[in-house]
Amino acid sequence: MNGRVGIIGIGYTAAQPTTPYSSFKELMFEAAQRAYFDAGIDAAEVESFVTCAEDLNTGLSIFDEYTPDQLGAVQKPMHTLTQDGLHGIADAVMQIKSGLVEVVAVEAHSKASNILTPDWILDYAVDPIFNRPLGFNPHALAGLEMNLFLHETGITPQQVSQVAAKNRTNALRNPLAAYPARLTADDTAAGPYAHYPLRETEMAQTADGCVVVVLASDDKARAAASQPLWVRGIGFANDSPTLESRDWVHAEYTRIAAQMAYRMAGITNPAREIDFFEVDDTYAYKELQHLIALGLYPNRPGEAGRALEQGLTRPDGKTPVNVSGGCLGLGWTLEASGLYRIVELVLQLRGQAGPRQLPGAKMGLAQSWRGVPTTSGAVAILSSEQKPWE
Amino acid sequence: MAGQPTNVRGTPVRSADLKKGRVFTTTYVPRIQYAWDTGQAIGRYLEELKNGRLIARRCNNCQRIMIPPRMFCERCFGPTHAWVVVKDTGTVNTFSLSYVSWDVRRLKKPEIPAVIEIDGASKGMGILHVLGNVSPKAVRIGMKVRAVWKPAQQRTGSITDIAYFEPIKGKAPAAKRTAKKPFKAKAKKSKSRKRR
């Protein structure tokens, strides 16, 4: 057995502002059925299951108890990570590479519309002694970060507005997207400040949805019904989360996760070797910060803004970023965000992305961030081609 | 023994110390609210509770009639196929006499949670509820019980639309129950279906 791991199936529901017609279990069942069908396997052939969920987002303690029935995971190994879905992909890769199992399903979903007090949930993530008593909305932490990020890199507020306009517009070509809109940077720059310098139009809105991804060993992947995509690199990392002394400018968690993934994939020049990127844009400036951390602009971080202005990160540019619409256009699906990026990678690499298909895309990168107040990130690199020397 | 820590004399803390602020503490009351989508299966279940009846789902593959209803069968991993109205009577599968309330008060009269296998649903399929109108000493596994519904105008589409289950008088508990065999998932070894 070699160490290759392939993605052999994806199943998903469209991201929607609300999903009153389905319980979270019914959403998961739908996505799981689609994923197993896509992979050409029965649920019984999946040997291990990973779900990514946060108890406080689901409103259920010990949420992993609520997941086996609708995934076909009864009497099977399964566990839940309180992480973004990309960490679940990393988990599955480790299970397969270790030789423990050969087929793993990874699930994440969002029922964000069921949370009536989302900002209180976010407040619960903030330190109860040092920070919570101050009483401000925790999204303001993104305002703090954006302010120093712009100050240090020279990236302009106008460029950040342009990220929001680009991604909402990209979403017009994605039938899965919840918030498509034909917007210009002037439109988004006209939005009111939510947490200066961050505008309301530059903050992703939550959406409901579910994704299931099936991964398999080399042998199983070659025999799969759908074209397998190879996990060429995977990485994850955290920085110090302390708000009083953290690095507000650099997304170190992403830089380190990317270095892990690049090392595994043998990538030395990501801008040249990777065809397209799906990165976290929960707040519009984060797209630029994350691209810098991924090493796309090694000489000067300010280039991130200029590349955007020159249209290089548009779908028809040299380095397309968030062709799916990102969180801003598709919707912020909480823990499922990373898996929606995997869906976009798989569709593009299979040539199934319809009107937003990137010609000749062979390798794509997905990156996730766990949101404020965290410094938690993950990176996955997928390719339609196996590493030649493996 | 070398390396064994010695017990040092601590400082006793009294509740008055906390009240008077001599010891620093932080309190936080979460204000967190949810409204869960019931979806198809639970939505219909609650609707029928409001109507004063119990409804289940049947899986045509394993033939089980499942309550509470679900749109998928966890054994066959496929969709369930039909709605089936079942009775509001059943058999006590297991019960407990709970002498401590959820907020940790000692109760003289215990609460009696029970799993009730519902008549008309498959063996082993039941709903978790409470027993009432029965002496704790008289409760038995295998006892026949029936739902005591709240008056129609008080029902809201909730599991509490049934106030409790009570014994059916004159129905003796079943003398002996055969032990249920534990479910074992079949390890299906089907070949990959090539579709493309």
Coordinates of C-alpha atoms in Angstrom, one line a residue:
Chain A
M1 CA 0.0 0.0 0.0
N2 CA 1.2 3.5 -0.8
G3 CA 0.3 6.7 0.9
R4 CA -1.9 8.2 -1.7
V5 CA -5.4 9.4 -0.7
G6 CA -8.1 10.3 -3.2
I7 CA -11.4 12.1 -2.9
I8 CA -13.9 9.7 -4.6
G9 CA -17.2 11.3 -3.9
I10 CA -18.9 14.6 -2.9
G11 CA -22.5 15.2 -1.9
Y12 CA -24.0 18.5 -1.0
T13 CA -27.1 20.7 -0.6
A14 CA -27.3 24.2 -1.9
A15 CA -26.3 26.9 0.6
Q16 CA -29.6 28.7 1.6
P17 CA -30.4 31.5 4.0
T18 CA -32.9 29.2 5.7
T19 CA -33.9 25.6 5.3
P20 CA -37.1 25.1 7.2
Y21 CA -38.1 22.1 5.2
S22 CA -35.4 19.9 6.5
S23 CA -34.1 19.0 10.0
F24 CA -30.3 18.9 10.3
K25 CA -30.5 15.1 10.1
E26 CA -32.5 15.3 6.9
L27 CA -30.0 17.7 5.4
M28 CA -27.1 15.3 6.4
F29 CA -29.0 12.3 4.9
E30 CA -29.5 14.1 1.6
A31 CA -25.8 15.1 1.3
A32 CA -24.6 11.6 2.4
Q33 CA -26.8 9.8 -0.1
R34 CA -25.5 12.0 -2.9
A35 CA -21.9 11.5 -1.8
Y36 CA -22.1 7.7 -1.7
F37 CA -23.9 7.7 -5.0
D38 CA -21.3 9.9 -6.5
A39 CA -18.6 7.6 -5.3
G40 CA -20.5 4.5 -6.5
I41 CA -20.5 2.9 -3.1
D42 CA -22.9 1.8 -0.5
A43 CA -22.9 3.4 3.0
A44 CA -21.9 0.0 4.3
E45 CA -18.6 0.3 2.5
V46 CA -17.6 3.4 4.4
E47 CA -15.4 2.3 7.2
S48 CA -15.0 5.4 9.3
F49 CA -16.8 8.7 9.7
V50 CA -15.6 12.2 10.8
T51 CA -18.1 15.0 11.4
C52 CA -17.1 18.6 12.1
A53 CA -19.5 20.5 14.3
E54 CA -19.5 22.9 17.3
D55 CA -21.9 22.1 20.1
L56 CA -22.8 25.7 20.6
N57 CA -23.7 26.2 16.9
T58 CA -25.9 23.1 17.0
G59 CA -27.5 23.8 20.3
L60 CA -26.7 20.2 21.4
S61 CA -24.0 19.1 23.8
I62 CA -21.9 16.1 22.8
F63 CA -23.1 16.5 19.3
D64 CA -21.3 13.5 18.0
E65 CA -24.1 11.4 19.6
Y66 CA -26.5 12.9 17.0
T67 CA -24.7 12.0 13.8
P68 CA -24.5 8.2 13.1
D69 CA -28.1 7.4 12.0
Q70 CA -28.3 9.7 9.0
L71 CA -24.8 9.0 7.7
G72 CA -24.9 5.2 7.8
A73 CA -22.4 5.2 10.6
V74 CA -24.3 3.1 13.1
Q75 CA -21.9 0.6 14.8
K76 CA -18.9 2.1 12.9
P77 CA -15.9 4.1 14.0
M78 CA -16.9 7.8 14.1
H79 CA -16.1 11.0 15.9
T80 CA -16.7 14.7 15.8
L81 CA -14.1 17.5 15.5
T82 CA -15.0 21.0 16.8
Q83 CA -13.2 22.4 13.7
D84 CA -13.8 23.5 10.2
G85 CA -14.4 20.8 7.7
L86 CA -10.8 21.0 6.3
H87 CA -9.6 19.7 9.6
G88 CA -11.9 16.7 9.0
I89 CA -10.3 16.1 5.6
A90 CA -6.9 16.1 7.3
D91 CA -8.3 13.7 9.9
A92 CA -9.5 11.3 7.1
V93 CA -6.2 11.6 5.3
M94 CA -4.4 10.5 8.5
Q95 CA -6.7 7.6 9.1
I96 CA -6.2 6.3 5.5
K97 CA -2.4 7.0 5.4
S98 CA -2.0 5.1 8.7
G99 CA -3.6 2.1 7.1
L100 CA -6.3 2.0 9.7
V101 CA -9.1 2.2 7.2
E102 CA -9.5 2.6 3.4
V103 CA -12.7 4.6 3.0
V104 CA -13.7 7.6 5.2
A105 CA -16.7 10.0 5.0
V106 CA -16.3 13.5 6.3
E107 CA -19.3 15.6 7.0
A108 CA -20.0 19.2 8.1
H109 CA -23.2 21.2 8.0
S110 CA -24.6 24.5 9.0
K111 CA -28.0 25.3 10.5
A112 CA -27.0 28.8 11.2
S113 CA -30.5 30.0 10.6
N114 CA -31.6 28.1 13.8
I115 CA -29.3 30.1 16.0
L116 CA -31.4 33.1 17.2
T117 CA -28.5 34.7 19.0
P118 CA -25.4 34.2 16.9
D119 CA -23.4 37.1 18.4
W120 CA -24.0 35.7 21.8
I121 CA -22.5 32.4 20.7
L122 CA -19.5 34.3 19.3
D123 CA -19.3 36.2 22.6
Y124 CA -19.0 32.8 24.3
A125 CA -15.8 32.2 22.4
V126 CA -14.2 35.3 23.9
D127 CA -12.1 35.2 27.1
P128 CA -14.6 35.5 30.0
I129 CA -12.3 37.4 32.4
F130 CA -10.2 39.7 30.2
N131 CA -12.5 40.5 27.2
R132 CA -16.2 39.6 27.7
P133 CA -16.9 42.1 30.5
L134 CA -15.9 44.9 28.1
G135 CA -19.2 44.3 26.3
F136 CA -18.5 45.1 22.7
N137 CA -19.7 42.9 19.8
P138 CA -17.0 40.3 19.1
H139 CA -17.1 41.0 15.3
A140 CA -15.3 44.2 16.3
L141 CA -12.2 41.9 16.6
A142 CA -12.2 41.7 12.8
G143 CA -12.3 45.5 12.8
L144 CA -9.2 45.6 15.0
E145 CA -7.4 43.2 12.8
M146 CA -8.4 44.8 9.5
N147 CA -7.3 48.3 10.8
L148 CA -3.7 47.2 11.5
F149 CA -3.6 44.9 8.4
L150 CA -4.4 47.9 6.1
H151 CA -2.1 50.2 8.1
E152 CA 0.9 47.8 7.8
T153 CA 0.4 46.5 4.2
G154 CA -0.8 49.6 2.4
I155 CA -3.9 47.7 1.1
T156 CA -6.7 50.2 0.7
P157 CA -10.3 50.1 2.0
Q158 CA -11.4 50.4 -1.7
Q159 CA -9.5 47.2 -2.5
V160 CA -11.3 45.4 0.3
S161 CA -14.6 46.6 -1.0
Q162 CA -13.5 45.2 -4.4
V163 CA -13.0 41.7 -2.9
A164 CA -16.7 41.8 -1.7
A165 CA -17.9 42.9 -5.1
K166 CA -15.9 40.3 -6.9
N167 CA -17.0 37.4 -4.8
R168 CA -20.7 38.3 -4.7
T169 CA -20.5 38.7 -8.5
N170 CA -18.7 35.3 -8.9
A171 CA -21.6 33.7 -7.0
L172 CA -24.0 34.6 -9.9
R173 CA -22.5 31.6 -11.8
N174 CA -22.8 29.2 -8.8
P175 CA -26.3 27.6 -8.4
L176 CA -25.2 26.6 -4.8
A177 CA -24.7 30.2 -3.7
A178 CA -27.1 31.9 -1.3
Y179 CA -26.1 35.5 -1.8
P180 CA -25.2 36.2 -5.5
A181 CA -25.4 39.8 -6.5
R182 CA -24.0 41.9 -9.4
L183 CA -22.1 44.5 -7.4
T184 CA -19.2 46.9 -8.0
A185 CA -16.6 48.1 -5.5
D186 CA -18.5 51.4 -5.4
D187 CA -21.7 49.5 -4.3
T188 CA -20.0 47.6 -1.5
A189 CA -18.0 50.7 -0.4
A190 CA -21.3 52.5 0.1
G191 CA -22.3 50.1 2.8
P192 CA -22.4 51.4 6.4
Y193 CA -19.6 50.7 8.8
A194 CA -20.2 47.7 11.0
H195 CA -16.9 47.8 12.9
Y196 CA -14.7 50.5 11.3
P197 CA -12.9 50.1 9.0
L198 CA -15.0 47.0 8.3
R199 CA -18.3 47.6 6.4
E200 CA -21.4 45.5 6.7
T201 CA -21.1 44.7 3.0
E202 CA -17.7 43.2 3.6
M203 CA -19.0 40.6 6.2
A204 CA -20.2 37.2 5.0
Q205 CA -23.8 36.4 5.9
T206 CA -24.6 32.9 7.3
A207 CA -26.2 30.2 5.3
D208 CA -27.5 26.7 6.0
G209 CA -26.2 23.7 4.1
C210 CA -24.4 20.3 4.3
V211 CA -21.5 18.7 2.5
V212 CA -20.3 15.1 2.7
V213 CA -16.9 14.1 1.2
V214 CA -15.7 10.5 0.7
L215 CA -12.0 9.8 0.7
A216 CA -10.3 6.5 -0.1
S217 CA -7.0 4.8 -0.3
D218 CA -5.2 4.6 -3.7
D219 CA -6.6 1.1 -4.5
K220 CA -10.1 2.0 -3.6
A221 CA -9.9 5.4 -5.4
R222 CA -8.8 3.9 -8.7
A223 CA -11.8 1.6 -8.6
A224 CA -14.3 4.3 -7.8
A225 CA -17.1 5.3 -10.1
S226 CA -16.2 9.0 -10.3
Q227 CA -12.9 10.4 -11.3
P228 CA -10.8 10.6 -8.1
L229 CA -9.0 13.8 -7.1
W230 CA -5.8 13.3 -5.2
V231 CA -5.0 15.0 -1.9
R232 CA -1.6 16.2 -2.7
G233 CA -1.0 18.3 0.4
I234 CA -2.7 18.9 3.8
G235 CA -1.8 21.1 6.7
F236 CA -3.2 22.8 9.8
A237 CA -2.0 25.1 12.5
N238 CA -2.9 27.6 15.2
D239 CA -1.2 30.8 16.3
S240 CA -1.4 32.3 19.8
P241 CA -5.0 33.4 20.2
T242 CA -4.3 35.9 23.0
L243 CA -6.0 39.1 21.8
E244 CA -3.7 41.3 23.8
S245 CA -0.5 40.1 22.1
R246 CA -1.4 38.3 18.9
D247 CA -0.1 39.0 15.4
W248 CA -2.9 41.0 13.9
V249 CA -1.2 41.6 10.5
H250 CA -0.1 38.1 9.4
A251 CA -2.3 35.0 9.2
E252 CA 0.5 32.9 10.6
Y253 CA -1.8 29.9 11.2
T254 CA -2.4 29.9 7.4
R255 CA 1.3 30.4 6.5
I256 CA 2.3 27.4 8.6
A257 CA -0.6 25.2 7.4
A258 CA 0.4 26.1 3.8
Q259 CA 4.1 25.3 4.4
M260 CA 3.0 21.9 5.7
A261 CA 0.8 21.3 2.7
Y262 CA 3.4 22.6 0.2
R263 CA 6.1 20.4 1.7
M264 CA 3.9 17.4 1.3
A265 CA 2.9 18.3 -2.3
G266 CA 6.4 19.3 -3.3
I267 CA 5.3 22.8 -4.2
T268 CA 7.9 25.6 -4.2
N269 CA 6.1 28.3 -6.2
P270 CA 2.4 28.2 -5.3
A271 CA 1.4 31.1 -7.6
R272 CA 2.8 29.3 -10.6
E273 CA 2.1 25.7 -9.7
I274 CA -1.5 26.0 -8.3
D275 CA -4.2 26.9 -10.8
F276 CA -6.9 28.4 -8.5
F277 CA -7.6 29.1 -4.9
E278 CA -10.7 28.9 -2.6
V279 CA -9.8 30.8 0.6
D280 CA -11.6 32.1 3.6
D281 CA -13.3 35.5 3.1
T282 CA -15.6 35.6 6.1
Y283 CA -14.6 39.2 6.2
A284 CA -13.5 40.6 2.8
Y285 CA -10.0 41.7 3.9
K286 CA -9.3 38.1 5.1
E287 CA -9.1 37.0 1.4
L288 CA -6.1 39.2 0.9
Q289 CA -4.6 38.4 4.2
H290 CA -4.9 34.7 3.6
L291 CA -3.5 35.0 0.0
I292 CA -0.5 36.7 1.4
A293 CA -0.1 34.0 4.0
L294 CA -0.3 31.4 1.3
G295 CA 2.9 33.0 -0.2
L296 CA 1.3 34.4 -3.4
Y297 CA 3.0 37.7 -3.0
P298 CA 6.3 36.9 -1.4
N299 CA 8.0 40.2 -2.2
R300 CA 5.5 42.8 -1.0
P301 CA 2.1 42.1 0.7
G302 CA 0.7 45.2 -0.9
E303 CA 0.8 43.4 -4.2
A304 CA -2.3 41.5 -3.0
G305 CA -4.3 44.6 -3.4
R306 CA -2.8 45.6 -6.8
A307 CA -3.3 42.1 -8.2
L308 CA -6.9 42.3 -7.2
E309 CA -7.2 45.7 -8.9
Q310 CA -5.6 44.4 -12.1
G311 CA -8.2 41.6 -12.1
L312 CA -5.7 38.8 -11.6
T313 CA -7.8 37.1 -9.0
R314 CA -11.0 37.2 -11.1
P315 CA -12.2 34.0 -12.8
D316 CA -10.6 35.1 -16.1
G317 CA -7.4 36.2 -14.3
K318 CA -4.0 34.5 -13.9
T319 CA -4.8 33.3 -10.3
P320 CA -8.6 32.9 -9.9
V321 CA -9.6 33.2 -6.2
N322 CA -13.0 32.2 -4.9
V323 CA -14.6 31.5 -8.2
S324 CA -17.4 29.8 -6.1
G325 CA -18.3 33.2 -4.7
G326 CA -16.6 32.4 -1.4
C327 CA -18.3 32.9 2.0
L328 CA -19.4 36.4 0.8
G329 CA -21.3 35.1 -2.2
L330 CA -22.0 31.5 -1.3
G331 CA -22.8 32.2 2.4
W332 CA -20.9 31.5 5.6
T333 CA -21.8 27.9 6.4
L334 CA -19.9 27.7 9.7
E335 CA -18.0 24.4 10.0
A336 CA -19.1 23.4 6.5
S337 CA -17.3 26.3 4.9
G338 CA -14.1 24.3 4.2
L339 CA -16.0 21.5 2.7
Y340 CA -17.9 23.8 0.3
R341 CA -14.4 24.9 -0.9
I342 CA -13.5 21.2 -1.4
V343 CA -16.7 20.9 -3.5
E344 CA -15.6 23.7 -5.7
L345 CA -12.1 22.2 -6.1
V346 CA -13.6 18.8 -7.0
L347 CA -16.1 20.3 -9.5
Q348 CA -13.4 22.4 -11.2
L349 CA -10.9 19.6 -11.4
R350 CA -13.4 17.2 -12.8
G351 CA -14.5 19.8 -15.3
Q352 CA -18.1 19.8 -13.9
A353 CA -18.2 23.5 -12.8
G354 CA -20.6 24.5 -15.6
P355 CA -20.6 28.2 -16.5
R356 CA -17.8 29.0 -14.0
Q357 CA -15.5 26.2 -15.3
L358 CA -11.8 27.3 -15.3
P359 CA -10.2 25.9 -18.5
G360 CA -7.4 23.4 -17.9
A361 CA -7.5 23.5 -14.1
K362 CA -5.4 20.7 -12.7
M363 CA -4.5 21.7 -9.2
G364 CA -6.5 23.8 -6.6
L365 CA -6.0 24.9 -3.1
A366 CA -8.6 25.3 -0.3
Q367 CA -7.9 27.3 2.9
S368 CA -10.0 27.7 6.0
W369 CA -10.1 29.9 9.1
R370 CA -12.2 29.1 12.1
G371 CA -13.5 32.8 12.4
V372 CA -13.1 35.3 15.2
P373 CA -11.7 35.1 17.8
T374 CA -9.6 32.2 16.6
T375 CA -6.2 31.8 15.0
S376 CA -7.0 28.3 13.6
G377 CA -6.5 27.4 10.0
A378 CA -6.1 24.6 7.5
V379 CA -5.0 24.1 3.9
A380 CA -5.7 21.3 1.4
I381 CA -4.3 20.9 -2.1
L382 CA -6.1 18.7 -4.6
S383 CA -5.1 17.7 -8.0
S384 CA -6.5 15.6 -10.9
E385 CA -3.0 14.2 -11.3
Q386 CA -1.0 12.0 -9.0
K387 CA 2.4 13.1 -7.8
P388 CA 4.6 11.5 -10.5
W389 CA 7.2 10.1 -8.0
E390 CA 4.8 8.6 -5.5
Chain B
M1 CA 8.9 8.9 49.8
A2 CA 11.1 11.3 47.9
G3 CA 9.2 13.7 45.7
Q4 CA 5.9 13.2 47.5
P5 CA 4.2 16.6 47.9
T6 CA 3.4 17.6 51.4
N7 CA -0.1 18.8 52.2
V8 CA 0.1 22.5 53.0
R9 CA -2.5 24.2 55.2
G10 CA -4.9 26.1 52.9
T11 CA -7.0 29.2 53.5
P12 CA -10.6 28.3 54.2
V13 CA -13.1 30.2 52.0
R14 CA -16.6 31.0 53.3
S15 CA -19.6 32.1 51.3
A16 CA -19.4 35.5 53.1
D17 CA -15.9 36.0 51.6
L18 CA -17.4 35.6 48.1
K19 CA -20.4 37.8 48.9
K20 CA -18.2 40.6 50.3
G21 CA -15.8 40.4 47.3
R22 CA -12.8 39.2 49.3
V23 CA -12.3 36.5 46.7
F24 CA -12.4 37.4 43.0
T25 CA -14.8 35.5 40.8
T26 CA -16.3 36.1 37.4
T27 CA -19.9 35.2 36.5
Y28 CA -21.5 35.2 33.1
V29 CA -25.1 34.3 32.2
P30 CA -25.2 33.0 28.6
R31 CA -28.1 34.5 26.5
I32 CA -28.2 31.8 23.9
Q33 CA -31.4 30.8 22.0
Y34 CA -32.2 28.4 19.2
A35 CA -35.2 27.6 17.1
W36 CA -34.6 24.1 15.5
D37 CA -36.2 23.3 12.1
T38 CA -38.3 20.2 12.7
G39 CA -38.1 19.2 9.0
Q40 CA -40.4 16.6 7.5
A41 CA -40.4 13.7 10.0
I42 CA -40.5 15.5 13.3
G43 CA -42.7 18.2 11.8
R44 CA -45.4 15.7 10.9
Y45 CA -44.9 13.9 14.2
L46 CA -45.6 17.0 16.2
E47 CA -48.5 18.0 14.0
E48 CA -50.1 14.6 14.7
L49 CA -49.4 14.9 18.4
K50 CA -51.5 18.1 18.3
N51 CA -54.2 16.1 16.5
G52 CA -54.0 13.5 19.4
R53 CA -52.5 10.6 17.5
L54 CA -49.1 9.0 17.1
I55 CA -47.6 8.5 13.6
A56 CA -44.7 6.4 12.5
R57 CA -42.7 5.7 9.3
R58 CA -42.2 2.4 7.6
C59 CA -39.1 1.2 5.8
N60 CA -40.2 -1.2 3.1
N61 CA -36.7 -2.7 3.0
C62 CA -36.4 -4.0 6.6
Q63 CA -40.2 -3.7 7.2
R64 CA -39.7 -1.9 10.5
I65 CA -42.3 0.7 11.5
M66 CA -40.4 3.4 13.3
I67 CA -41.5 5.8 16.0
P68 CA -40.5 8.6 16.4
P69 CA -40.7 8.8 12.7
R70 CA -37.6 9.5 10.5
M71 CA -37.2 10.0 6.8
F72 CA -34.2 7.6 6.7
C73 CA -33.7 4.1 8.0
E74 CA -30.5 3.9 10.0
R75 CA -30.1 0.2 9.4
C76 CA -30.7 0.1 5.6
F77 CA -29.4 3.6 5.0
G78 CA -32.2 4.4 2.6
P79 CA -35.2 6.6 2.7
T80 CA -38.3 5.4 4.6
H81 CA -41.4 4.9 2.5
A82 CA -44.7 5.5 4.2
W83 CA -46.5 7.1 7.1
V84 CA -48.3 4.7 9.4
V85 CA -50.7 5.7 12.2
V86 CA -50.0 3.6 15.3
K87 CA -51.9 3.2 18.6
D88 CA -51.4 5.4 21.6
T89 CA -51.0 2.3 23.8
G90 CA -47.9 0.2 24.5
T91 CA -45.7 -1.7 26.8
V92 CA -43.2 -0.5 29.3
N93 CA -39.8 -1.5 27.9
T94 CA -37.8 0.0 30.8
F95 CA -38.3 2.6 33.5
S96 CA -36.6 4.3 36.4
L97 CA -37.9 5.8 39.6
S98 CA -36.1 9.2 39.7
Y99 CA -35.9 10.6 43.3
V100 CA -33.7 13.5 42.3
S101 CA -35.1 16.3 40.1
W102 CA -33.2 17.8 37.2
D103 CA -32.3 20.7 39.5
V104 CA -31.0 18.3 42.1
R105 CA -33.8 18.5 44.7
R106 CA -34.7 15.3 46.5
L107 CA -38.3 14.2 45.6
K108 CA -40.6 12.3 48.0
K109 CA -42.7 11.2 45.0
P110 CA -40.4 10.0 42.2
E111 CA -40.7 11.0 38.6
I112 CA -41.0 7.9 36.4
P113 CA -39.4 8.1 33.0
A114 CA -40.1 5.1 30.8
V115 CA -39.5 3.9 27.3
I116 CA -42.8 2.7 26.0
E117 CA -42.9 0.3 23.0
I118 CA -45.8 1.5 21.0
D119 CA -48.5 -0.9 19.7
G120 CA -48.4 -1.0 16.0
A121 CA -44.8 0.0 15.7
S122 CA -42.0 -2.6 15.4
K123 CA -40.7 -4.6 18.3
G124 CA -38.2 -2.4 20.2
M125 CA -39.6 0.8 18.8
G126 CA -40.8 3.1 21.5
I127 CA -41.0 6.7 22.7
L128 CA -39.5 8.0 25.9
H129 CA -42.1 9.6 28.2
V130 CA -43.2 9.6 31.8
L131 CA -45.7 7.4 33.7
G132 CA -48.4 8.9 35.8
N133 CA -51.5 7.8 37.8
V134 CA -49.6 4.8 39.1
S135 CA -47.9 4.0 42.4
P136 CA -44.1 3.7 41.9
K137 CA -44.2 0.3 43.6
A138 CA -46.7 -1.0 41.0
V139 CA -44.6 -0.1 37.9
R140 CA -43.3 -3.2 36.1
I141 CA -41.4 -3.9 33.0
G142 CA -43.9 -5.3 30.5
M143 CA -46.8 -3.3 32.0
K144 CA -49.5 -2.3 29.4
V145 CA -50.0 1.5 29.3
R146 CA -51.9 4.1 27.4
A147 CA -51.4 7.8 26.6
V148 CA -53.3 10.4 28.6
W149 CA -53.7 13.3 26.3
K150 CA -54.0 16.9 27.3
P151 CA -57.3 18.5 26.2
A152 CA -57.2 19.4 22.5
Q153 CA -57.2 23.1 23.0
Q154 CA -54.2 22.8 25.3
R155 CA -52.1 20.8 22.8
T156 CA -49.3 22.7 21.0
G157 CA -47.6 20.2 18.8
S158 CA -45.2 19.0 21.5
I159 CA -44.2 15.7 23.1
T160 CA -45.9 17.1 26.2
D161 CA -49.3 17.0 24.4
I162 CA -49.3 13.6 26.0
A163 CA -49.5 14.4 29.7
Y164 CA -48.2 11.0 30.7
F165 CA -48.8 7.3 30.1
E166 CA -50.9 5.4 32.7
P167 CA -51.5 1.7 33.3
I168 CA -54.4 0.0 31.4
K169 CA -56.5 -1.5 34.2
G170 CA -57.2 -5.2 34.0
K171 CA -54.2 -5.8 31.7
A172 CA -51.7 -7.9 33.7
P173 CA -48.1 -7.4 32.9
A174 CA -46.7 -9.9 30.4
A175 CA -45.5 -12.9 32.3
K176 CA -42.1 -13.2 30.6
R177 CA -40.4 -11.3 27.9
T178 CA -37.9 -12.9 25.6
A179 CA -34.6 -11.2 25.5
K180 CA -34.1 -9.1 22.4
K181 CA -31.2 -10.0 20.2
P182 CA -28.9 -7.0 19.7
F183 CA -28.9 -5.5 16.2
K184 CA -25.9 -6.3 14.1
A185 CA -25.2 -4.3 11.0
K186 CA -24.8 -6.5 8.0
A187 CA -21.4 -6.0 6.4
K188 CA -22.5 -5.6 2.9
K189 CA -19.9 -6.6 0.4
S190 CA -21.4 -5.2 -2.7
K191 CA -19.3 -4.3 -5.7
S192 CA -18.9 -0.7 -6.7
R193 CA -21.6 0.2 -9.1
K194 CA -20.0 1.8 -12.2
R195 CA -22.2 4.4 -13.5
R196 CA -20.1 6.5 -15.7

